[in-house]
XYZ file of C-alpha atoms in Angstrom:
436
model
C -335.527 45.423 -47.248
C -336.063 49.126 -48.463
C -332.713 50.945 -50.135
C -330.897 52.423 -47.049
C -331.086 56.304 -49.068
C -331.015 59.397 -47.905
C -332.569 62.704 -48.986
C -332.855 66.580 -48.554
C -330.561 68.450 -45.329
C -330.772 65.222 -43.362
C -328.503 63.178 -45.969
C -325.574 65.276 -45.252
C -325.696 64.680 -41.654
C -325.770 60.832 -42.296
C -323.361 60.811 -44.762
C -321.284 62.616 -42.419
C -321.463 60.272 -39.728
C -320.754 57.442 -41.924
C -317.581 58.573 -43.173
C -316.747 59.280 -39.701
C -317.221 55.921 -38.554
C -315.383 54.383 -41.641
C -312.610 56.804 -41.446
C -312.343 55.601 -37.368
C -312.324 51.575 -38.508
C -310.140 52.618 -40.940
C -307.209 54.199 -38.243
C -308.332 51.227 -35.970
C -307.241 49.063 -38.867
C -303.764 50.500 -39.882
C -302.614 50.594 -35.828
C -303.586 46.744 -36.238
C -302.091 46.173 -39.771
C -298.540 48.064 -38.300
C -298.389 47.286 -34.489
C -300.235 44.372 -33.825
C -297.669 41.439 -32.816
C -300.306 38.518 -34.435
C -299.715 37.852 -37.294
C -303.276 37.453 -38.397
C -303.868 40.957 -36.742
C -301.680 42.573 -39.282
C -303.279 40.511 -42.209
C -306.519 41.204 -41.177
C -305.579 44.791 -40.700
C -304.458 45.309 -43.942
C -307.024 44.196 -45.901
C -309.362 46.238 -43.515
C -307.480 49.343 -44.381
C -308.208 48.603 -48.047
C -311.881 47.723 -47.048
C -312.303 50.782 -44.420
C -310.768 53.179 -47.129
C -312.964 51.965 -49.813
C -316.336 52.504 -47.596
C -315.128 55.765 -46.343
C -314.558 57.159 -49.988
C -318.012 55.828 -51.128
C -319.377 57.915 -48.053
C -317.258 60.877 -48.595
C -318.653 60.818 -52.510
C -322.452 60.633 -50.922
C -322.013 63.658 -48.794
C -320.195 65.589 -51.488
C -323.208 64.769 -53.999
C -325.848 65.552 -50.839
C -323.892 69.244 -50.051
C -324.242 70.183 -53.794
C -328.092 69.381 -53.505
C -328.054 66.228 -55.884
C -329.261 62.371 -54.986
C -326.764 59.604 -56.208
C -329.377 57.354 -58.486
C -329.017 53.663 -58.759
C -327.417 50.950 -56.259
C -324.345 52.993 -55.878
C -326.263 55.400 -53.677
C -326.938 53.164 -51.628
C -325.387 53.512 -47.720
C -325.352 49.679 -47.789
C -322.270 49.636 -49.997
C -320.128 50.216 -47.526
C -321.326 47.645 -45.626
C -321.045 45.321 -48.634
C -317.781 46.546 -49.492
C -316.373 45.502 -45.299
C -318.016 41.864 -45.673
C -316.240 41.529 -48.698
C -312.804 43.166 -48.039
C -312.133 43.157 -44.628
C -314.019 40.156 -43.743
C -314.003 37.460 -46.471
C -310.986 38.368 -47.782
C -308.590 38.054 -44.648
C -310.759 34.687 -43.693
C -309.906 33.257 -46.952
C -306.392 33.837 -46.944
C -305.415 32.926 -42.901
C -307.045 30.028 -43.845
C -304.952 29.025 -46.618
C -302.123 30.349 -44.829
C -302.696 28.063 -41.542
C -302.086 24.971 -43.893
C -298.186 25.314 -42.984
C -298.648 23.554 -39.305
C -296.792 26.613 -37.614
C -299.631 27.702 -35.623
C -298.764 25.585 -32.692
C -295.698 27.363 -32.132
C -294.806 30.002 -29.509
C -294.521 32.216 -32.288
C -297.281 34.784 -31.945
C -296.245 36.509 -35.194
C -296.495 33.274 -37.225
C -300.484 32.591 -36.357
C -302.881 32.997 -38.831
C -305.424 31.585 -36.428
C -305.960 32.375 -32.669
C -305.450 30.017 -29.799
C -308.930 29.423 -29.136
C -309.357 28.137 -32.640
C -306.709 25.205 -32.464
C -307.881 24.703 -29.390
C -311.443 24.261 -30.219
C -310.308 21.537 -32.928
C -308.013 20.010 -30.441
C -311.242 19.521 -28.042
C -313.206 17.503 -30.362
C -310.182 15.324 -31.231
C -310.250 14.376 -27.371
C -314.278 14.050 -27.442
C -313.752 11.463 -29.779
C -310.843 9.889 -28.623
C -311.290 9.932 -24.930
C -315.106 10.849 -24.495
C -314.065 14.475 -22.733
C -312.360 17.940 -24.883
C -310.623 18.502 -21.719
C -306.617 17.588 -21.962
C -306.131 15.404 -18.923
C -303.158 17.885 -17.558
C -301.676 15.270 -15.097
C -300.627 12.922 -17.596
C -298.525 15.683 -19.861
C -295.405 14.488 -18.214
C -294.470 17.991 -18.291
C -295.626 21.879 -16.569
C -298.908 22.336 -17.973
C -299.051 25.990 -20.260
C -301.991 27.933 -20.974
C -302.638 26.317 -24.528
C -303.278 23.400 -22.627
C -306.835 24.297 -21.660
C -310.129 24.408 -23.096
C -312.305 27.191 -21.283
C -315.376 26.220 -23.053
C -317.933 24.352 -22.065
C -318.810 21.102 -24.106
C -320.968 22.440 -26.918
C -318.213 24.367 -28.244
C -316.773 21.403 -29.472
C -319.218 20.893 -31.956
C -317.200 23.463 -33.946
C -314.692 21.721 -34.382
C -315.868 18.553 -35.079
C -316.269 18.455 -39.144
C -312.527 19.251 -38.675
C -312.034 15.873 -36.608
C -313.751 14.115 -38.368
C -313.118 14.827 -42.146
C -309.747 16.508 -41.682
C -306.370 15.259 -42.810
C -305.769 16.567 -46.449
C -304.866 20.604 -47.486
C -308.766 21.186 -49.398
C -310.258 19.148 -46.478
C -308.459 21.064 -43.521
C -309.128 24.149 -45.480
C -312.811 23.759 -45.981
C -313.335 22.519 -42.592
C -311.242 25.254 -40.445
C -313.564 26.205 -37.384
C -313.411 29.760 -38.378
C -315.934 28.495 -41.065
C -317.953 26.417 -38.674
C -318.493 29.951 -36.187
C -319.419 32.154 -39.425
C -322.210 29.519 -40.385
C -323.233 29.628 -36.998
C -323.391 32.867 -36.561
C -324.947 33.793 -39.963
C -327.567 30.964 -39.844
C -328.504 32.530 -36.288
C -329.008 35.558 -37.511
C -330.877 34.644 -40.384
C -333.224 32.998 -38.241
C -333.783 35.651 -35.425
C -335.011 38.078 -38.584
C -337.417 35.543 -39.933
C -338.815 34.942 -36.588
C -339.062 38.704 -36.370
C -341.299 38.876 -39.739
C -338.133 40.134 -41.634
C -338.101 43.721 -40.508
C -335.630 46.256 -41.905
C -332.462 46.516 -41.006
C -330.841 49.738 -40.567
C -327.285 50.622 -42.202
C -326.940 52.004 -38.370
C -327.589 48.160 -36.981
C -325.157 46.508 -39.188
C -322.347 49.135 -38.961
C -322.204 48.553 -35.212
C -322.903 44.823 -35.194
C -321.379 43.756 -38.451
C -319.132 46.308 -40.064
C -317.514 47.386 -36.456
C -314.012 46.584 -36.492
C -314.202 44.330 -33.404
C -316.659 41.965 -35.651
C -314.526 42.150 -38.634
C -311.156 41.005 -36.307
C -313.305 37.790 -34.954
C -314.799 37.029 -37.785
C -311.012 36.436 -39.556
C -308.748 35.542 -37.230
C -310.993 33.470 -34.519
C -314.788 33.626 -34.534
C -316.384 31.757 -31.076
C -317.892 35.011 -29.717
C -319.673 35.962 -32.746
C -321.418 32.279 -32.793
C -322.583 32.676 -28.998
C -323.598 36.047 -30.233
C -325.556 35.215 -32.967
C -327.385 31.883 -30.669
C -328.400 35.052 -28.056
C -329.995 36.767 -30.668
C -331.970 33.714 -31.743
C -332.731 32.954 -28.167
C -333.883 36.489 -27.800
C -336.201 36.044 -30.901
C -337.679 33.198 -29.662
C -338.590 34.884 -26.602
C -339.958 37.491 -28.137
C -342.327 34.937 -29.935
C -343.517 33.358 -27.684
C -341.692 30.100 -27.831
C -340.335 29.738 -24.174
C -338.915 26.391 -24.331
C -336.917 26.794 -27.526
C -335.623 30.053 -26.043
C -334.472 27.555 -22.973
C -333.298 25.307 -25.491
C -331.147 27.528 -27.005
C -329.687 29.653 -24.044
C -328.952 26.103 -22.496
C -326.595 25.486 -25.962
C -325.077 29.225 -25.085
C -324.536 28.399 -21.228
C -323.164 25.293 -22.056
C -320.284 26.818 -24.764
C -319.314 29.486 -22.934
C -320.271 30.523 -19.184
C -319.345 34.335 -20.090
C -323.090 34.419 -21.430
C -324.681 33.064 -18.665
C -326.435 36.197 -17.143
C -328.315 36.417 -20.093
C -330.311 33.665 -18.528
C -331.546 36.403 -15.359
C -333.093 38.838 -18.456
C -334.617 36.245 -20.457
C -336.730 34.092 -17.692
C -337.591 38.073 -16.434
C -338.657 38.739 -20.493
C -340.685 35.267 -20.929
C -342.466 36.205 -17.394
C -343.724 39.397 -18.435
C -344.190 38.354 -22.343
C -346.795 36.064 -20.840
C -348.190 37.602 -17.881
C -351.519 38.113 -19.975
C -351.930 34.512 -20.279
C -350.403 31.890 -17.902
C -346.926 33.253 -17.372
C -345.974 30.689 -14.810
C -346.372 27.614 -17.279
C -344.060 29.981 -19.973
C -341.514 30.382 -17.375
C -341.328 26.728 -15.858
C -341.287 25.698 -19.513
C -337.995 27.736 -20.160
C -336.621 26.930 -16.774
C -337.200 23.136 -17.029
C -335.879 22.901 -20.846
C -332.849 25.173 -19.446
C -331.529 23.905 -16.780
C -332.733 19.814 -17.955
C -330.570 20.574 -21.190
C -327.900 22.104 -19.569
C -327.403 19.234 -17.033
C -327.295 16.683 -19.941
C -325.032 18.530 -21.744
C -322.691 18.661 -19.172
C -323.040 15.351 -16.932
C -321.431 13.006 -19.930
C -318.712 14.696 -19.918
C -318.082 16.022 -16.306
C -318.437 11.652 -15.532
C -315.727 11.086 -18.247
C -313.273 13.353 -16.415
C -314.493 15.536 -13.291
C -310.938 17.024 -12.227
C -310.308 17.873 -15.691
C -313.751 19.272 -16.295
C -313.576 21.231 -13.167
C -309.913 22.365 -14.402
C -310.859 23.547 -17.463
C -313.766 24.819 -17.605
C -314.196 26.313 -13.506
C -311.197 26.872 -12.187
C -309.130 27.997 -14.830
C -311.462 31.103 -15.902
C -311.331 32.307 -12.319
C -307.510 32.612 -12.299
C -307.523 29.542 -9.929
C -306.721 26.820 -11.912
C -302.869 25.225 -12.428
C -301.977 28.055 -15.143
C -303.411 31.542 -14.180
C -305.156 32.645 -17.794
C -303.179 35.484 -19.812
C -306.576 37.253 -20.327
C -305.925 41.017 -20.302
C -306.803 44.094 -21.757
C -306.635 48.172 -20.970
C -310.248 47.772 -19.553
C -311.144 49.205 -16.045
C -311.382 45.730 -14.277
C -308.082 44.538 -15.319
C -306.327 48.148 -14.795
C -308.071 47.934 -11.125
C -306.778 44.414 -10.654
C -303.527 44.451 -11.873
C -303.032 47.144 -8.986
C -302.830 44.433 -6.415
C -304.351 42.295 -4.036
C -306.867 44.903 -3.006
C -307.266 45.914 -6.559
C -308.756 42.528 -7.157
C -311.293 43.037 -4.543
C -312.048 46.004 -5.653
C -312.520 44.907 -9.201
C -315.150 41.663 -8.103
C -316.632 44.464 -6.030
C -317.727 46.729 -8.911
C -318.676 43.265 -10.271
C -320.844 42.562 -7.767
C -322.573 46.231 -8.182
C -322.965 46.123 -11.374
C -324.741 42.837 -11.078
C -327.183 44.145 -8.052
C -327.898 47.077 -10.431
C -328.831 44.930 -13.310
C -331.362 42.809 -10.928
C -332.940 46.398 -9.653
C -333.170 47.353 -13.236
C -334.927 43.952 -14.112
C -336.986 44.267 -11.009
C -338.128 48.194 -11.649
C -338.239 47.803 -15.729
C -338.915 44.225 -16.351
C -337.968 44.029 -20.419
C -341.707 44.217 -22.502
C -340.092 43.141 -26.092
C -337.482 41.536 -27.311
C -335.218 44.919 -28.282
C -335.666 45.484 -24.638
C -334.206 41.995 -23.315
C -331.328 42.340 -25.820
C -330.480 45.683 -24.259
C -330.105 44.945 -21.059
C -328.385 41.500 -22.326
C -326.071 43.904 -23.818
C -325.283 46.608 -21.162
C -324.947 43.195 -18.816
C -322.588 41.569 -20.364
C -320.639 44.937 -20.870
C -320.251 45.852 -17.892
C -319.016 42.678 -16.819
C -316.330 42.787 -19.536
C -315.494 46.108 -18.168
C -315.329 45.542 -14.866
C -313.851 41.648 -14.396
C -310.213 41.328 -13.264
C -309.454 39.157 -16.708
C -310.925 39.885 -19.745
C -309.713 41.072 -23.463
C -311.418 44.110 -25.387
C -312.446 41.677 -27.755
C -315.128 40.780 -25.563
C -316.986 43.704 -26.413
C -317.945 42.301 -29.928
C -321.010 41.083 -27.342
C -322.673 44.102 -26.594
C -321.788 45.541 -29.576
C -323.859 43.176 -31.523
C -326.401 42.744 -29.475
C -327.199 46.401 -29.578
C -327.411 46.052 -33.669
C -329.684 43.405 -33.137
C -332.035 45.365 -30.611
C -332.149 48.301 -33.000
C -332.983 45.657 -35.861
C -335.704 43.976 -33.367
C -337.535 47.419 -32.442
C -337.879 48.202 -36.288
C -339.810 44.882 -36.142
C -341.779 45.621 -32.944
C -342.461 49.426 -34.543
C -344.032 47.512 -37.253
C -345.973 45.894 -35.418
C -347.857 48.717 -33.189
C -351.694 49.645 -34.045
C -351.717 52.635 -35.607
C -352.803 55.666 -33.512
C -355.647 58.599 -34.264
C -355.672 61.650 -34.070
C -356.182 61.458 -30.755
C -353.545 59.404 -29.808
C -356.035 56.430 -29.398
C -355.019 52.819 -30.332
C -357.309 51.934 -32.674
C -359.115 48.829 -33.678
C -357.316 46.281 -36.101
């Protein structure tokens, strides 16, 4: 990876934009670290102040050494400590200590300002309890022998237990519920995907650009301490998107069939990639590419589901169905200042009005497919990306925190087009390809 440095006129302007964005994380993450009413929030938040601060003064020292005409030498010049310095401090840091602090059991309380974990963490661990126990992670809500709440359910779909399972399983001492806390499980995940999508795209360069928005981004930072699901299904859509873009079309199925089956929020991702392994192969046989992905998709999605939807169907259809469409027992707190929710929370009609922009957003995405069929795998991760956003912006219930999706995958397209710039034939002088 070449040292992200900048030179001449040009290195003021980037400089300039970085400590912009560092100075923005860095208000996002005092609001947290003074209003949030979690608990983790405000821990997370004020490490990230420390962490944001520190980035934005490296930055601020870069441009003031660029505007006097002078290059910072060695690895301190380097844009990339900033980014090194928000892994570290408002990443690791926070992790480490909500982890150690969730050792005193009070996480299970109705005490929001107490958690130093999110719901969807215990409840995660809770599932694979129940896979083992009962053969189904879904709570079997009729035999509570009390009003079900919403902690109760498990809106994932059964691969998302596998994150909690080294918890079930070796769990039951301080080091050993320490060292197995999900939250570590999802950053493996998520980093080991990652890692992988980059080798498969012969390790292009990464620019500071990329991993501000999909790494260093506040949003990322948050998940990655207190909670951490969405950044795993992130970082599995990246890899299925760089298997795509090789070439292997039943891995990618493979893969977006573990994705489907932990969470269904990702599941138009599945309309862009079978339109992306189509056209990736029309030169050869594209129909045996796409019924390869389609077959391994939809064949490891089924048995990934059936075991468990035998063990239990009313539960599985509780949890994991009717629950996320605000039909289930408990209607699901999910809200947020986003347009969908604003729309919804107007009323009845506001709720059809919502699903309606839904439902036009979706139709636009399949025209866009249709007209502009994605030709690379930067493309297929953008419109991945702007899908899943505008769902999250337009869906009656949702959470901003969602938007650690597109925000990701958008790093991760302007990672994959470094790769697939690399890769062009060079052009003459008279703008002819020419031979390799």
């Amino acid at each position: 990876m070449a040292p992200a440095r900048a030179e001449g006129p040009p290195a003021a302007r980037v400089f300039t934009w970085d400590l912009v964005f560092y100075l923005g994380c860095f208000a996002f993450a005092l609001g947290t670290a003074l209003a949030s009413e979690f608990y983790g929030y405000r821990i997370w938040g004020t490490f990230a102040v420390a962490g944001y601060g520190l980035a934005a003064a490296h930055s601020g020292w870069l441009l003031w050494t660029a505007r006097r005409g002078k290059q910072a030498h060695g690895k301190f010049g380097l844009r990339w400590i900033g980014i090194a310095t928000v892994i570290l401090v408002a990443m690791c840091a926070p992790l480490i200590m909500l982890v150690i602090r969730r050792l005193t059991g009070v996480d299970w309380l109705i005490t929001p300002w107490s958690w130093a974990a999110q719901p969807e963490v215990w409840v995660i661990e809770r599932s694979a309890d129940l896979l083992l126990q009962h053969g189904t992670p879904y709570v079997d809500l009729s035999a509570l022998g009390r009003a079900p709440e919403v902690n109760d359910y498990t809106p994932y779909g059964p691969v998302m237990t596998i994150f909690g399972l080294p918890r079930a399983l070796f769990g039951g001492s301080p080091v050993l519920d320490a060292l197995t806390d999900a939250r570590w499980m999802f950053a493996i995940a998520a980093v080991a995907c990652a890692y992988g999508a980059w080798r498969l795209m012969n390790r292009p360069r990464v620019p500071v650009f990329a991993a501000q928005i999909a790494i260093a981004c506040p949003l990322t930072a948050l998940t990655w301490a207190v909670a951490g699901p969405d950044l795993a299904i992130a970082g599995l859509l990246v890899l299925a998107c760089a298997l795509a873009a090789s070439g292997r079309a039943g891995w990618t199925g493979f893969v977006l069939a573990l994705v489907i089956s932990a969470k269904l929020i990702a599941a138009p991702a599945a309309a862009v990639l079978v339109v992306f392994v189509y056209y990736r192969a029309r030169a050869a046989n594209p129909g045996v590419a796409t019924a390869r992905f389609l077959t391994t998709l939809v064949s490891t999605t089924v048995v990934l589901h059936l075991p468990v939807y035998l063990a239990d169907p009313v539960a599985f259809t509780e949890h994991v169905i009717r629950f996320p469409l605000g039909m289930g027992l408990v209607r699901s707190p999910a809200a947020s200042p986003l347009p969908g929710h604003l729309i919804a929370q107007t009323g009845p009609a506001g709720t059809v009005i919502s699903l309606l922009l839904v439902g036009i957003a979706a139709v636009a995405m399949l025209i866009w497919l249709a007209r502009r069929p994605p030709a690379t795998g930067s493309a297929a991760l953008t419109r991945i990306a702007v899908g899943l956003g505008a769902l999250i912006l337009l869906t009656p219930a949702t959470r901003y925190g969602y938007l650690v999706y597109p925000l990701v995958l958008l790093g991760a397209a302007l990672t994959f087009r470094c790769a697939e710039t690399a890769l062009r034939p060079p052009r003459s002088g008279q703008g002819r390809a020419t031979s390799s």
